[in-house]
mmCIF file of C-alpha atoms and ligand atoms in Angstrom:
data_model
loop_
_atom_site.group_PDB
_atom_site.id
_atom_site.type_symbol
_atom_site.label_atom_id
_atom_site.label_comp_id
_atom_site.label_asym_id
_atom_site.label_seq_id
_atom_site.Cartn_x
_atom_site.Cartn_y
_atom_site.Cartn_z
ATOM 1 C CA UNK A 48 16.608 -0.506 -1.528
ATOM 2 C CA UNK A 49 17.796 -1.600 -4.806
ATOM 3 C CA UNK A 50 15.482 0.650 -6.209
ATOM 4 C CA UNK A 51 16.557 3.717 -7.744
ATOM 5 C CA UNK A 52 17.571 6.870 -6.210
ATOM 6 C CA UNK A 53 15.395 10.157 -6.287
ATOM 7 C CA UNK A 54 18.293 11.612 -9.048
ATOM 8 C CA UNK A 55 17.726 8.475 -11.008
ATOM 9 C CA UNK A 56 14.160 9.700 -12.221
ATOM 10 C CA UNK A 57 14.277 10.789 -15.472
ATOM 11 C CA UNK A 58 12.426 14.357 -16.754
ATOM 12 C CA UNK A 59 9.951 11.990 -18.942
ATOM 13 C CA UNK A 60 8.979 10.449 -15.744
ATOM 14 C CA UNK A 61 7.624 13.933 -14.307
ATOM 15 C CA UNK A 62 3.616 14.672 -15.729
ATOM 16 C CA UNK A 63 1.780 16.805 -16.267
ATOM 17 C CA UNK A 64 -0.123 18.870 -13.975
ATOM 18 C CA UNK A 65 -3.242 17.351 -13.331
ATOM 19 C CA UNK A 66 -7.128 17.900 -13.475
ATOM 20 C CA UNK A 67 -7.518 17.969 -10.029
ATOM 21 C CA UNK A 68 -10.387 18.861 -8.134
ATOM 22 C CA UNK A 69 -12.730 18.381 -10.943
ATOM 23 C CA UNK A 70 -12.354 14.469 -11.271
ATOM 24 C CA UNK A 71 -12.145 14.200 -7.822
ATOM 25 C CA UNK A 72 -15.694 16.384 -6.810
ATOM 26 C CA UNK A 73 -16.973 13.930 -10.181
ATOM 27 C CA UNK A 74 -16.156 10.431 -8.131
ATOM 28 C CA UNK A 75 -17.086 11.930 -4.471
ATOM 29 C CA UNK A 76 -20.907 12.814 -6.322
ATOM 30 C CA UNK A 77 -21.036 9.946 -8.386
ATOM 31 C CA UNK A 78 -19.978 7.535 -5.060
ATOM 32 C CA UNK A 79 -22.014 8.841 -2.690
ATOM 33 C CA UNK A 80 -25.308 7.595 -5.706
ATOM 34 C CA UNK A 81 -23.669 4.418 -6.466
ATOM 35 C CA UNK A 82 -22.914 3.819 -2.429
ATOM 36 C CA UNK A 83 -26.556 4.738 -1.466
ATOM 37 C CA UNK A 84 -28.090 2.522 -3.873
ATOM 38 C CA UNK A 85 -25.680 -0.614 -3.326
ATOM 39 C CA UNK A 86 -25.102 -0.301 0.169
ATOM 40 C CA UNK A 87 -25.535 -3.793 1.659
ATOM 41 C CA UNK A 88 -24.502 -5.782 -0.980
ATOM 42 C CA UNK A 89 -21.456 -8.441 -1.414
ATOM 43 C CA UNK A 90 -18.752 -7.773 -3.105
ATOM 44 C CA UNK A 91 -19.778 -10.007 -5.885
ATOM 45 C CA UNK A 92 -23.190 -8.596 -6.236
ATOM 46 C CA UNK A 93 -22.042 -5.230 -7.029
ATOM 47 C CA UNK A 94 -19.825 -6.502 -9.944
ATOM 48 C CA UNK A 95 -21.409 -9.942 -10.541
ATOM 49 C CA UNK A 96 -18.164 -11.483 -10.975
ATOM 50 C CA UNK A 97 -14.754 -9.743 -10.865
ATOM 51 C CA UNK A 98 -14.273 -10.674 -14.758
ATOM 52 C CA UNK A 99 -16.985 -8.438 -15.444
ATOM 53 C CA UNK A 100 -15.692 -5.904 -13.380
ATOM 54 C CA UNK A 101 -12.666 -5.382 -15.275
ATOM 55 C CA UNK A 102 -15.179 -3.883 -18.027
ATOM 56 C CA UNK A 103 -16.650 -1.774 -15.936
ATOM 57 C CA UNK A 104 -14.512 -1.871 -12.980
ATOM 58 C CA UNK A 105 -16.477 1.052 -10.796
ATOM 59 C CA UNK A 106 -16.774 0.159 -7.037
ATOM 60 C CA UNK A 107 -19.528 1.801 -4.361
ATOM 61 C CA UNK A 108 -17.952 3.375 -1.403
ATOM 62 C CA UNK A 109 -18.862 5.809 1.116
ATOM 63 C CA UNK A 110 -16.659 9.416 0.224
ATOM 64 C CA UNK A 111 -15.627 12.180 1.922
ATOM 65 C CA UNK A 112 -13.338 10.434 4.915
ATOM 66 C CA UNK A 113 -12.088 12.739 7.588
ATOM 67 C CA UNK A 114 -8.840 11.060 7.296
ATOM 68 C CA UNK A 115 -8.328 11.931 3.535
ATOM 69 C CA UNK A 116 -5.740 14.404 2.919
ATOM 70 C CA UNK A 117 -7.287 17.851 1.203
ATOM 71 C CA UNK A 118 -4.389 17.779 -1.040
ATOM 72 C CA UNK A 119 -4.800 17.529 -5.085
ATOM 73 C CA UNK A 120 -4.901 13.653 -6.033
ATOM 74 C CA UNK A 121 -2.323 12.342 -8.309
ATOM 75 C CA UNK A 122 -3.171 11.705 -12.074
ATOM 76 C CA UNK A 123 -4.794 8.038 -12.946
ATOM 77 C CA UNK A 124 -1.463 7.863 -15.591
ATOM 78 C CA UNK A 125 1.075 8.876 -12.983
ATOM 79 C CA UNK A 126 -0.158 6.380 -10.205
ATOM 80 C CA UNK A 127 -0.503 3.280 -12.267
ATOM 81 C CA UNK A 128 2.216 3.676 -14.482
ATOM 82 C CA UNK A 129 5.346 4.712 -11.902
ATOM 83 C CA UNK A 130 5.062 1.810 -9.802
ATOM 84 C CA UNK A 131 7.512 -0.490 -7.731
ATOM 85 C CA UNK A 132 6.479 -4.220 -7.830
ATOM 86 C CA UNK A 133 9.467 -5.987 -8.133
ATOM 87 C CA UNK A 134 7.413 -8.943 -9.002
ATOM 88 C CA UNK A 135 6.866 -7.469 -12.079
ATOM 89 C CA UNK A 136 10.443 -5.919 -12.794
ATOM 90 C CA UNK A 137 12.281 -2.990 -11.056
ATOM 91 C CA UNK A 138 11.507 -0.225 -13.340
ATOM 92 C CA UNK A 139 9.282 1.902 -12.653
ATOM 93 C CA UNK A 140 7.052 1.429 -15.841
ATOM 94 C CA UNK A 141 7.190 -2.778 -15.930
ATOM 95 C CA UNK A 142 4.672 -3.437 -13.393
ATOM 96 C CA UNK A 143 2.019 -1.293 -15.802
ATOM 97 C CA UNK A 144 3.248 -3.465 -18.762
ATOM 98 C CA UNK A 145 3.518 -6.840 -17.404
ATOM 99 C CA UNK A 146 0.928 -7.597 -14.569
ATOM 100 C CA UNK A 147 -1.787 -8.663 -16.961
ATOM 101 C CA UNK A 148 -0.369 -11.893 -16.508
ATOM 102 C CA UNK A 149 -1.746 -11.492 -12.950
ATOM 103 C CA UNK A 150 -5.324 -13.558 -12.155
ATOM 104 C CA UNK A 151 -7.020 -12.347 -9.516
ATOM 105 C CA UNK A 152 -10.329 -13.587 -9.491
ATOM 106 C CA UNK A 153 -10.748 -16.277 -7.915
ATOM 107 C CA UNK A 154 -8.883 -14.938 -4.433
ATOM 108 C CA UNK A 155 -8.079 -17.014 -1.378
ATOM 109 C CA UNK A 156 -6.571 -14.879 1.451
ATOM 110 C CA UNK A 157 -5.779 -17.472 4.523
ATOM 111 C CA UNK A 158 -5.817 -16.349 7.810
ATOM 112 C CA UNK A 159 -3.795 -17.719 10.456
ATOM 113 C CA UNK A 160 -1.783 -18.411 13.547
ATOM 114 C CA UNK A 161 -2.556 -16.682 16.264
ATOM 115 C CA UNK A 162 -6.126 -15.869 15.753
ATOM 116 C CA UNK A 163 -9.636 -17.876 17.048
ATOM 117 C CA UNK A 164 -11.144 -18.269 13.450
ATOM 118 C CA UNK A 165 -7.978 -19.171 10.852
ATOM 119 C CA UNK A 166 -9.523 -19.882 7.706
ATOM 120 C CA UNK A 167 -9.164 -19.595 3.474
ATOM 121 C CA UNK A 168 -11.343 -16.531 2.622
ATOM 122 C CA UNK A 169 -12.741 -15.806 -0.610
ATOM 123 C CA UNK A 170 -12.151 -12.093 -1.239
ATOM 124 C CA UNK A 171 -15.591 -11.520 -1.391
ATOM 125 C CA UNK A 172 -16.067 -12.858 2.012
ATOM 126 C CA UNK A 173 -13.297 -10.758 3.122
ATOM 127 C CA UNK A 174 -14.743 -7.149 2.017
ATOM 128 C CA UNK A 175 -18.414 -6.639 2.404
ATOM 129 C CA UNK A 176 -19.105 -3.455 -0.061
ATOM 130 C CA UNK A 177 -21.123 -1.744 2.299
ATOM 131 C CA UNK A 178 -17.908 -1.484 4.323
ATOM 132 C CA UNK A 179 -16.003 0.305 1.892
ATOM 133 C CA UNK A 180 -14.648 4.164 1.513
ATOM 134 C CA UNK A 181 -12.628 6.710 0.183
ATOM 135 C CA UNK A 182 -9.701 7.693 1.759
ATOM 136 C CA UNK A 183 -7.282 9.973 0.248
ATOM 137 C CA UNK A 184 -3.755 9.415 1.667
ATOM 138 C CA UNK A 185 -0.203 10.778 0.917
ATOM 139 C CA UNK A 186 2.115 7.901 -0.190
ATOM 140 C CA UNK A 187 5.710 8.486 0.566
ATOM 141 C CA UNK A 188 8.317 6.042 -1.035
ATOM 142 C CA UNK A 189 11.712 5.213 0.183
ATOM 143 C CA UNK A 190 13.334 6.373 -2.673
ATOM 144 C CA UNK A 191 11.998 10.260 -1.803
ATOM 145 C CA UNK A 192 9.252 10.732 -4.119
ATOM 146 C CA UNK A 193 5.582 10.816 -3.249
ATOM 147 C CA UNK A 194 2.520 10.841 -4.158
ATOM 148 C CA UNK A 195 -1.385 11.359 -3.303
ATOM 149 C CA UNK A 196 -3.836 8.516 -3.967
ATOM 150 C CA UNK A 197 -7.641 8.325 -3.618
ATOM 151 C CA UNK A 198 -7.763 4.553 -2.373
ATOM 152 C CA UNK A 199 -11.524 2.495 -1.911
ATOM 153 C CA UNK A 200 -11.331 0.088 0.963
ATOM 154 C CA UNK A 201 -11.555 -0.867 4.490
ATOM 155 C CA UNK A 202 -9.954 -0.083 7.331
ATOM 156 C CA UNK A 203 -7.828 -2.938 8.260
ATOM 157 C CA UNK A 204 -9.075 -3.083 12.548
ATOM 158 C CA UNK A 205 -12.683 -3.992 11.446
ATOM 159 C CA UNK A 206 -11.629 -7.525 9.456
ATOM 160 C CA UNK A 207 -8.898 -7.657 12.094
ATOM 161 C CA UNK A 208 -11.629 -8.020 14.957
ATOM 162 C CA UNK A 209 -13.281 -10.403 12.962
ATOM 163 C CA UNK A 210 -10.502 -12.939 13.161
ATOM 164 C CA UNK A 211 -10.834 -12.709 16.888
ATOM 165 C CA UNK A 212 -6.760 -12.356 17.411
ATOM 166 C CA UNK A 213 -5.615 -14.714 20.625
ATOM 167 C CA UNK A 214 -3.933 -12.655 23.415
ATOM 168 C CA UNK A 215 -0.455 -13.990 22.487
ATOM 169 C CA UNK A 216 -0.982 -11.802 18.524
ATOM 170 C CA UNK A 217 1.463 -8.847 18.856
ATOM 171 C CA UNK A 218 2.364 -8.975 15.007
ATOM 172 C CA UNK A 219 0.421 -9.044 11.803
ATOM 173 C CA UNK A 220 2.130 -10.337 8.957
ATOM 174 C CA UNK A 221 1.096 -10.202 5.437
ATOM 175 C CA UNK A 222 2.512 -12.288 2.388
ATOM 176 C CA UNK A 223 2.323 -11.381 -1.532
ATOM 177 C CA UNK A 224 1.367 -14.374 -3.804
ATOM 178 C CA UNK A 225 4.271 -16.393 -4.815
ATOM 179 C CA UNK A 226 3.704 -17.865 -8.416
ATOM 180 C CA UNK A 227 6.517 -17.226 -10.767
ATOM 181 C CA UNK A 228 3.929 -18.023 -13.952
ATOM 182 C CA UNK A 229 2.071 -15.441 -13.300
ATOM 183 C CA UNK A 230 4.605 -13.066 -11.569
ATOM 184 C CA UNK A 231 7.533 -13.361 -13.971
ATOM 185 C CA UNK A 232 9.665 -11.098 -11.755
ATOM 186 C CA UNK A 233 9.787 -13.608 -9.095
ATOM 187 C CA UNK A 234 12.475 -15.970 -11.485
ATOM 188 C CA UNK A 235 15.153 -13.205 -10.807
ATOM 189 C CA UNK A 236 16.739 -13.398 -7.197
ATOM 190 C CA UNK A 237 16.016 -9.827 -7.163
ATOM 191 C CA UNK A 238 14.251 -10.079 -3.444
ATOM 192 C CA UNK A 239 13.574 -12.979 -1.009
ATOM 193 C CA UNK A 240 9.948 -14.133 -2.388
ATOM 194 C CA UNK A 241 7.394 -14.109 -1.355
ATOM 195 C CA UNK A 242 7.535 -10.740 -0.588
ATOM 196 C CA UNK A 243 6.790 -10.454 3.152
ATOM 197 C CA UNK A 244 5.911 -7.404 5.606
ATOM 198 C CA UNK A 245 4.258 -6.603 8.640
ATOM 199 C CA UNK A 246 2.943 -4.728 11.915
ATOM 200 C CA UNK A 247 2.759 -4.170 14.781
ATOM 201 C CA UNK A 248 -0.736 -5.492 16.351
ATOM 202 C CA UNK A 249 -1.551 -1.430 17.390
ATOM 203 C CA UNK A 250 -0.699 -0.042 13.922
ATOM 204 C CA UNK A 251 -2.801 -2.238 12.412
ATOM 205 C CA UNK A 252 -5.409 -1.853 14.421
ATOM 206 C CA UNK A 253 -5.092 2.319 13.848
ATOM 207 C CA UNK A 254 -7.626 3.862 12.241
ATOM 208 C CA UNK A 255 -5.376 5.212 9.170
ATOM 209 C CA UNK A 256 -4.878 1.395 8.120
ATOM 210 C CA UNK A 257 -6.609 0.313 5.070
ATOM 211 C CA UNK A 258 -6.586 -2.574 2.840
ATOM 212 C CA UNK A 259 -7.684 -1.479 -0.366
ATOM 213 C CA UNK A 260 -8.915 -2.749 -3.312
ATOM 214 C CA UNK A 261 -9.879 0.357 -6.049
ATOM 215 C CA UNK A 262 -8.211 3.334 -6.091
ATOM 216 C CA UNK A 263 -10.045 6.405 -8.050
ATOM 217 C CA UNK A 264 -13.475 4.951 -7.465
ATOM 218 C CA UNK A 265 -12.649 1.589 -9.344
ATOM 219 C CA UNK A 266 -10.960 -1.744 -8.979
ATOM 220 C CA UNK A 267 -7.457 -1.597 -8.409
ATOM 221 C CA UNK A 268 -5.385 -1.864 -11.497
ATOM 222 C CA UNK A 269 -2.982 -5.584 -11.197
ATOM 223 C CA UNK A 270 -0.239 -2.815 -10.811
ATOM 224 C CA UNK A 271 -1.363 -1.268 -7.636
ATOM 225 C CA UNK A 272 -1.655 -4.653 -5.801
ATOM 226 C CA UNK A 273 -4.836 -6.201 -7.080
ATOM 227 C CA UNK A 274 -7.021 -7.551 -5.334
ATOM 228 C CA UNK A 275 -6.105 -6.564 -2.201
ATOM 229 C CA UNK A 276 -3.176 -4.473 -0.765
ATOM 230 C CA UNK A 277 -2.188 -2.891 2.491
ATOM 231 C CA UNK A 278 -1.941 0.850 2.581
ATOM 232 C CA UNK A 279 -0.610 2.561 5.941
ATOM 233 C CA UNK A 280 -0.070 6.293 5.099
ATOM 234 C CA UNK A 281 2.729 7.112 7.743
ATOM 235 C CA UNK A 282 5.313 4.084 6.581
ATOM 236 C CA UNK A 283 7.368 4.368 4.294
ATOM 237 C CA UNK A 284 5.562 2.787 0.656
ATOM 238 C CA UNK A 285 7.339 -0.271 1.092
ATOM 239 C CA UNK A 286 5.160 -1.564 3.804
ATOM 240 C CA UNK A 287 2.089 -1.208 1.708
ATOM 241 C CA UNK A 288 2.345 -4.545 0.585
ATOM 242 C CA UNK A 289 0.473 -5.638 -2.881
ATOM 243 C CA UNK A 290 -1.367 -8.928 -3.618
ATOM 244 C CA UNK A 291 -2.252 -10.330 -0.582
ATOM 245 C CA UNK A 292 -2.543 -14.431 0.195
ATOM 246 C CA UNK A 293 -1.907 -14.387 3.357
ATOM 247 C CA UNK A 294 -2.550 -12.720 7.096
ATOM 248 C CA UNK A 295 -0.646 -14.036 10.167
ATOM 249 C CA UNK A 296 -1.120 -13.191 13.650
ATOM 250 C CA UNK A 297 2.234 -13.701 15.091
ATOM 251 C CA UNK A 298 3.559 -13.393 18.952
ATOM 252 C CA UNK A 299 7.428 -12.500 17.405
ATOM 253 C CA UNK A 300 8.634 -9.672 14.831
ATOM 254 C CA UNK A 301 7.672 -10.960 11.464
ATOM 255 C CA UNK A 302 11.077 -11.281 9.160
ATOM 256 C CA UNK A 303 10.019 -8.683 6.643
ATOM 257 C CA UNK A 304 11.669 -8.571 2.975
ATOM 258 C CA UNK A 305 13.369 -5.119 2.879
ATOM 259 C CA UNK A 306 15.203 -5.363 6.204
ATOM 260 C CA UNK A 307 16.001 -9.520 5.266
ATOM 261 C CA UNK A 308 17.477 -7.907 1.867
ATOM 262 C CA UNK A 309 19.069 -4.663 3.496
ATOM 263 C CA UNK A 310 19.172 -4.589 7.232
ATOM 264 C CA UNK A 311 21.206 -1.495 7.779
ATOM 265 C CA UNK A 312 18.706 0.254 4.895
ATOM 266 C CA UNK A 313 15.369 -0.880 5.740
ATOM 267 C CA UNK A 314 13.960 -1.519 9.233
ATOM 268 C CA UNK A 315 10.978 -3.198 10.729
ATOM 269 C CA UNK A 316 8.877 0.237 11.834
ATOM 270 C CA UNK A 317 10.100 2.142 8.057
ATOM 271 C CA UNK A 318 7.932 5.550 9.691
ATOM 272 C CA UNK A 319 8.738 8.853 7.347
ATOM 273 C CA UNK A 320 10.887 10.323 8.904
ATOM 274 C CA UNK A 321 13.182 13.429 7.860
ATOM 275 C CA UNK A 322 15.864 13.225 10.729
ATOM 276 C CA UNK A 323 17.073 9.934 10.158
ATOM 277 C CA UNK A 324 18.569 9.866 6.747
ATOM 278 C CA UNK A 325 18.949 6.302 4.651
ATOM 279 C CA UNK A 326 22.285 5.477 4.597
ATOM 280 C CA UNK A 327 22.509 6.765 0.795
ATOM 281 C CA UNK A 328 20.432 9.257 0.577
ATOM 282 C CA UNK A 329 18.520 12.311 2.782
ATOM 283 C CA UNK A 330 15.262 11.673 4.007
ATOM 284 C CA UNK A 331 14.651 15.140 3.980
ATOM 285 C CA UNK A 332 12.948 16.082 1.314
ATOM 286 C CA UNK A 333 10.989 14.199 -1.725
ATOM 287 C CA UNK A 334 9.991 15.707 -5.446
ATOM 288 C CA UNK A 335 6.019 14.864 -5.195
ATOM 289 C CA UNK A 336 5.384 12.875 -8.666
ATOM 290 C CA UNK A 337 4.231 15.673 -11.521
ATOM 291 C CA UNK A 338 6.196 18.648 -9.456
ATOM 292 C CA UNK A 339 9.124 20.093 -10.355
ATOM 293 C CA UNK A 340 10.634 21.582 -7.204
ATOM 294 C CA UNK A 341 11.214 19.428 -4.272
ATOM 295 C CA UNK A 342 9.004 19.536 -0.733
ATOM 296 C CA UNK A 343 9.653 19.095 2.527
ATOM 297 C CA UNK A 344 9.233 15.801 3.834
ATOM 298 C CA UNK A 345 6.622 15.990 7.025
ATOM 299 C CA UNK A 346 7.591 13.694 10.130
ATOM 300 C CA UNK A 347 5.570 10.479 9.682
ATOM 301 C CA UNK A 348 4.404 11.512 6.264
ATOM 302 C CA UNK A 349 2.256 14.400 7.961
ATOM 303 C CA UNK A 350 0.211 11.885 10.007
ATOM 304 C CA UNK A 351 1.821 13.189 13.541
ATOM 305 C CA UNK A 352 -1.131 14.284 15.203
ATOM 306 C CA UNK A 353 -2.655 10.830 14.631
ATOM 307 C CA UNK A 354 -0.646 8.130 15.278
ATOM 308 C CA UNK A 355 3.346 9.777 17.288
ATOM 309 C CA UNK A 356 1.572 8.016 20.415
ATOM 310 C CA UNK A 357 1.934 4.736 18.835
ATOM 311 C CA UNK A 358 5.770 5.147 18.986
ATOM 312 C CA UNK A 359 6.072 7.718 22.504
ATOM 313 C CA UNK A 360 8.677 6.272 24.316
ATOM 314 C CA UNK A 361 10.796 4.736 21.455
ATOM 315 C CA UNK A 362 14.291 5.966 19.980
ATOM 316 C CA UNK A 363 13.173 6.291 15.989
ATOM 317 C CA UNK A 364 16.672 6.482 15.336
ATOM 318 C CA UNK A 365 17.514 2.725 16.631
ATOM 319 C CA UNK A 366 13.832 1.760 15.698
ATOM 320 C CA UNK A 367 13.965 3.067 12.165
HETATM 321 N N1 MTE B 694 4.497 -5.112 -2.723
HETATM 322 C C1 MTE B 694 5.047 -6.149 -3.397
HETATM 323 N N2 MTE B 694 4.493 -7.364 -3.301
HETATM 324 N N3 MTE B 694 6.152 -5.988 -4.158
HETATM 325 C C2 MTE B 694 6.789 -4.786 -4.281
HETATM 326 O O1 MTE B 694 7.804 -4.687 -4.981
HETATM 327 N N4 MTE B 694 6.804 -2.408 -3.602
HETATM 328 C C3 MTE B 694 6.507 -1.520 -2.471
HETATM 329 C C4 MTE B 694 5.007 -1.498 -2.158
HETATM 330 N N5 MTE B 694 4.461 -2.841 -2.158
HETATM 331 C C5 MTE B 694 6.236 -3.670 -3.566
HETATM 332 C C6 MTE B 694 5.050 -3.883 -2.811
HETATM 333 C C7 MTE B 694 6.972 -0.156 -2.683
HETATM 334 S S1 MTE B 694 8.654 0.090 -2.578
HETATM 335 C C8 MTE B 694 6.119 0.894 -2.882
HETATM 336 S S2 MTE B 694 6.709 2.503 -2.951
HETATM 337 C C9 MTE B 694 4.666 0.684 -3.062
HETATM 338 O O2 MTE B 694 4.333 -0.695 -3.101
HETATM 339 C C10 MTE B 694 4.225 1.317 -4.365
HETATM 340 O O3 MTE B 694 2.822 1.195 -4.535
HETATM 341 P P1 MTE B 694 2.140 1.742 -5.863
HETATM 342 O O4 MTE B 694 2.914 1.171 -7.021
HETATM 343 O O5 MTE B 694 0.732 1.279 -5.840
HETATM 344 O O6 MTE B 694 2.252 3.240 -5.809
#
């Protein structure tokens, strides 16, 4: 990737220890309420309209996942203000300064090729609030840092079904918004845009696979990939693509921006994965953002046990 190496990170980019468990035992009480009493509702009912929201900005989701790490949460500050969205600019701090000039509401996600019900969706006909939960996942990035987010949303296999995929779908592919207005990044020839990724039709069906739209128990910040974003814990971050306009069922391997832009760096599959170094830098450890000494970095991002069977069989090394 273009994007900086794990030296480049500056000291002022480390914070603070955080206040952990506290905020996070607040949002798991104060969820479970707001969940309970908004359970059923549209995703417009519970903020009215998503303009409001950004006053308030609180979601309702169901807490307490078995799939959500135990570990301590990142700060709010360190995950939406150490970002990569190139569409924004390639340091680490633009995407907090400049996505304002994001609008997300309305949202149109369209749906298509191989699938039985292709169609424009509004967002809120997309992600029923009833539907959506906490999940606490490790995020590891390319560049060897990492970090641990509380995301709110749903697990990717339920909307998936929904669609009806034909028997020829193998592939899911999903596209950023391209609109150089609003995503000033996009005039530089930094990337390929739209920024483009994809899966596999089985890891997107896993469990662990989430779009999301909040992340500590409110709307996602334009940063983080508002409205909607893909978040698939054992990938590398670069997979977990932001702003989402479009999902394609595909029978072929999608043509996915980091391996277009770097094909010896970045592959299709981008698992964590400590034995199989990028060709600049080890994979084998990563300084978790607001640490000071580095960690070990755990085969697929410490999500072994639930999804190696997804890959038994294949040579990681030549399927990186
Ligand atoms: N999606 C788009 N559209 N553009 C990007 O530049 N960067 C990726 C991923 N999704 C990126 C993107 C990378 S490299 C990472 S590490 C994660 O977003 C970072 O997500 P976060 O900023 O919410 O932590």
């Amino acid at each position: 990737m273009l994007i900086k190496r794990p030296e480049d990170v500056r000291p002022s980019e480390i914070t603070e220890p955080r206040v952990y468990a506290e905020r996070r035992d607040f949002l798991r009480n104060s969820a479970g309420t707001a969940f309970a009493l908004a359970a059923g509702a549209a995703f417009p009912a519970l903020l009215a309209s998503r303009s409001a929201q950004a006053a308030a900005g609180k979601l309702s989701f169901a807490g307490g996942s078995a799939l959500s790490t135990d570990e301590t949460p990142n700060s709010l500050k360190d995950i939406t203000r150490y970002n990569n969205f190139y569409e924004f600019g390639t340091d680490k701090e633009d995407p907090a300064r400049r996505a304002h000039t994001l609008k997300t509401d309305p949202w149109t996600v369209r749906v298509d090729g191989e699938v039985e019900k292709p169609a424009d969706y509004h967002l809120e006909d997309l992600i029923k609030t009833s539907q959506l939960e906490e999940r606490i996942y490790r995020l590891r990035c390319v560049e060897a840092w990492s970090m641990v987010i509380p995301w709110v949303g749903i697990p990717l296999a339920g909307l998936i079904k929904r669609f009806k995929p034909t028997s020829r779908a193998r592939f899911v592919e999903f596209t950023t918004l391209y609109d150089p207005e609003q995503m000033p990044g996009q005039r530089s020839q930094v990337l390929d845009w739209p920024y483009v990724e994809g899966l596999r039709m089985d890891e997107a069906m896993h469990p662990l696979t989430l779009l999301a739209v909040g992340l500590y128990g409110k709307v996602l910040p334009n940063q983080n990939g508002a409205p909607i974003r893909l978040v698939v814990p054992w990938k590398y971050g670069f997979k977990n693509v932001k702003s989402i306009v479009r999902i394609r069922f595909s029978n072929t391997i999608p043509r996915t921006t980091w391996a277009l832009s770097g094909p010896g760096e970045y592959g299709f599959y981008a698992n964590v994965n400590p034995t199989v170094d990028h060709p600049r830098w080890s994979q084998s450890r990563e300084r978790r953002i607001g640490e000071f000494f580095k960690r070990k970095t755990l085969m697929f991002n410490g999500y072994e046990e639930q999804v190696a069977g997804l890959y038994r069989g294949m040579d990681l090394r030549r399927s990186f």
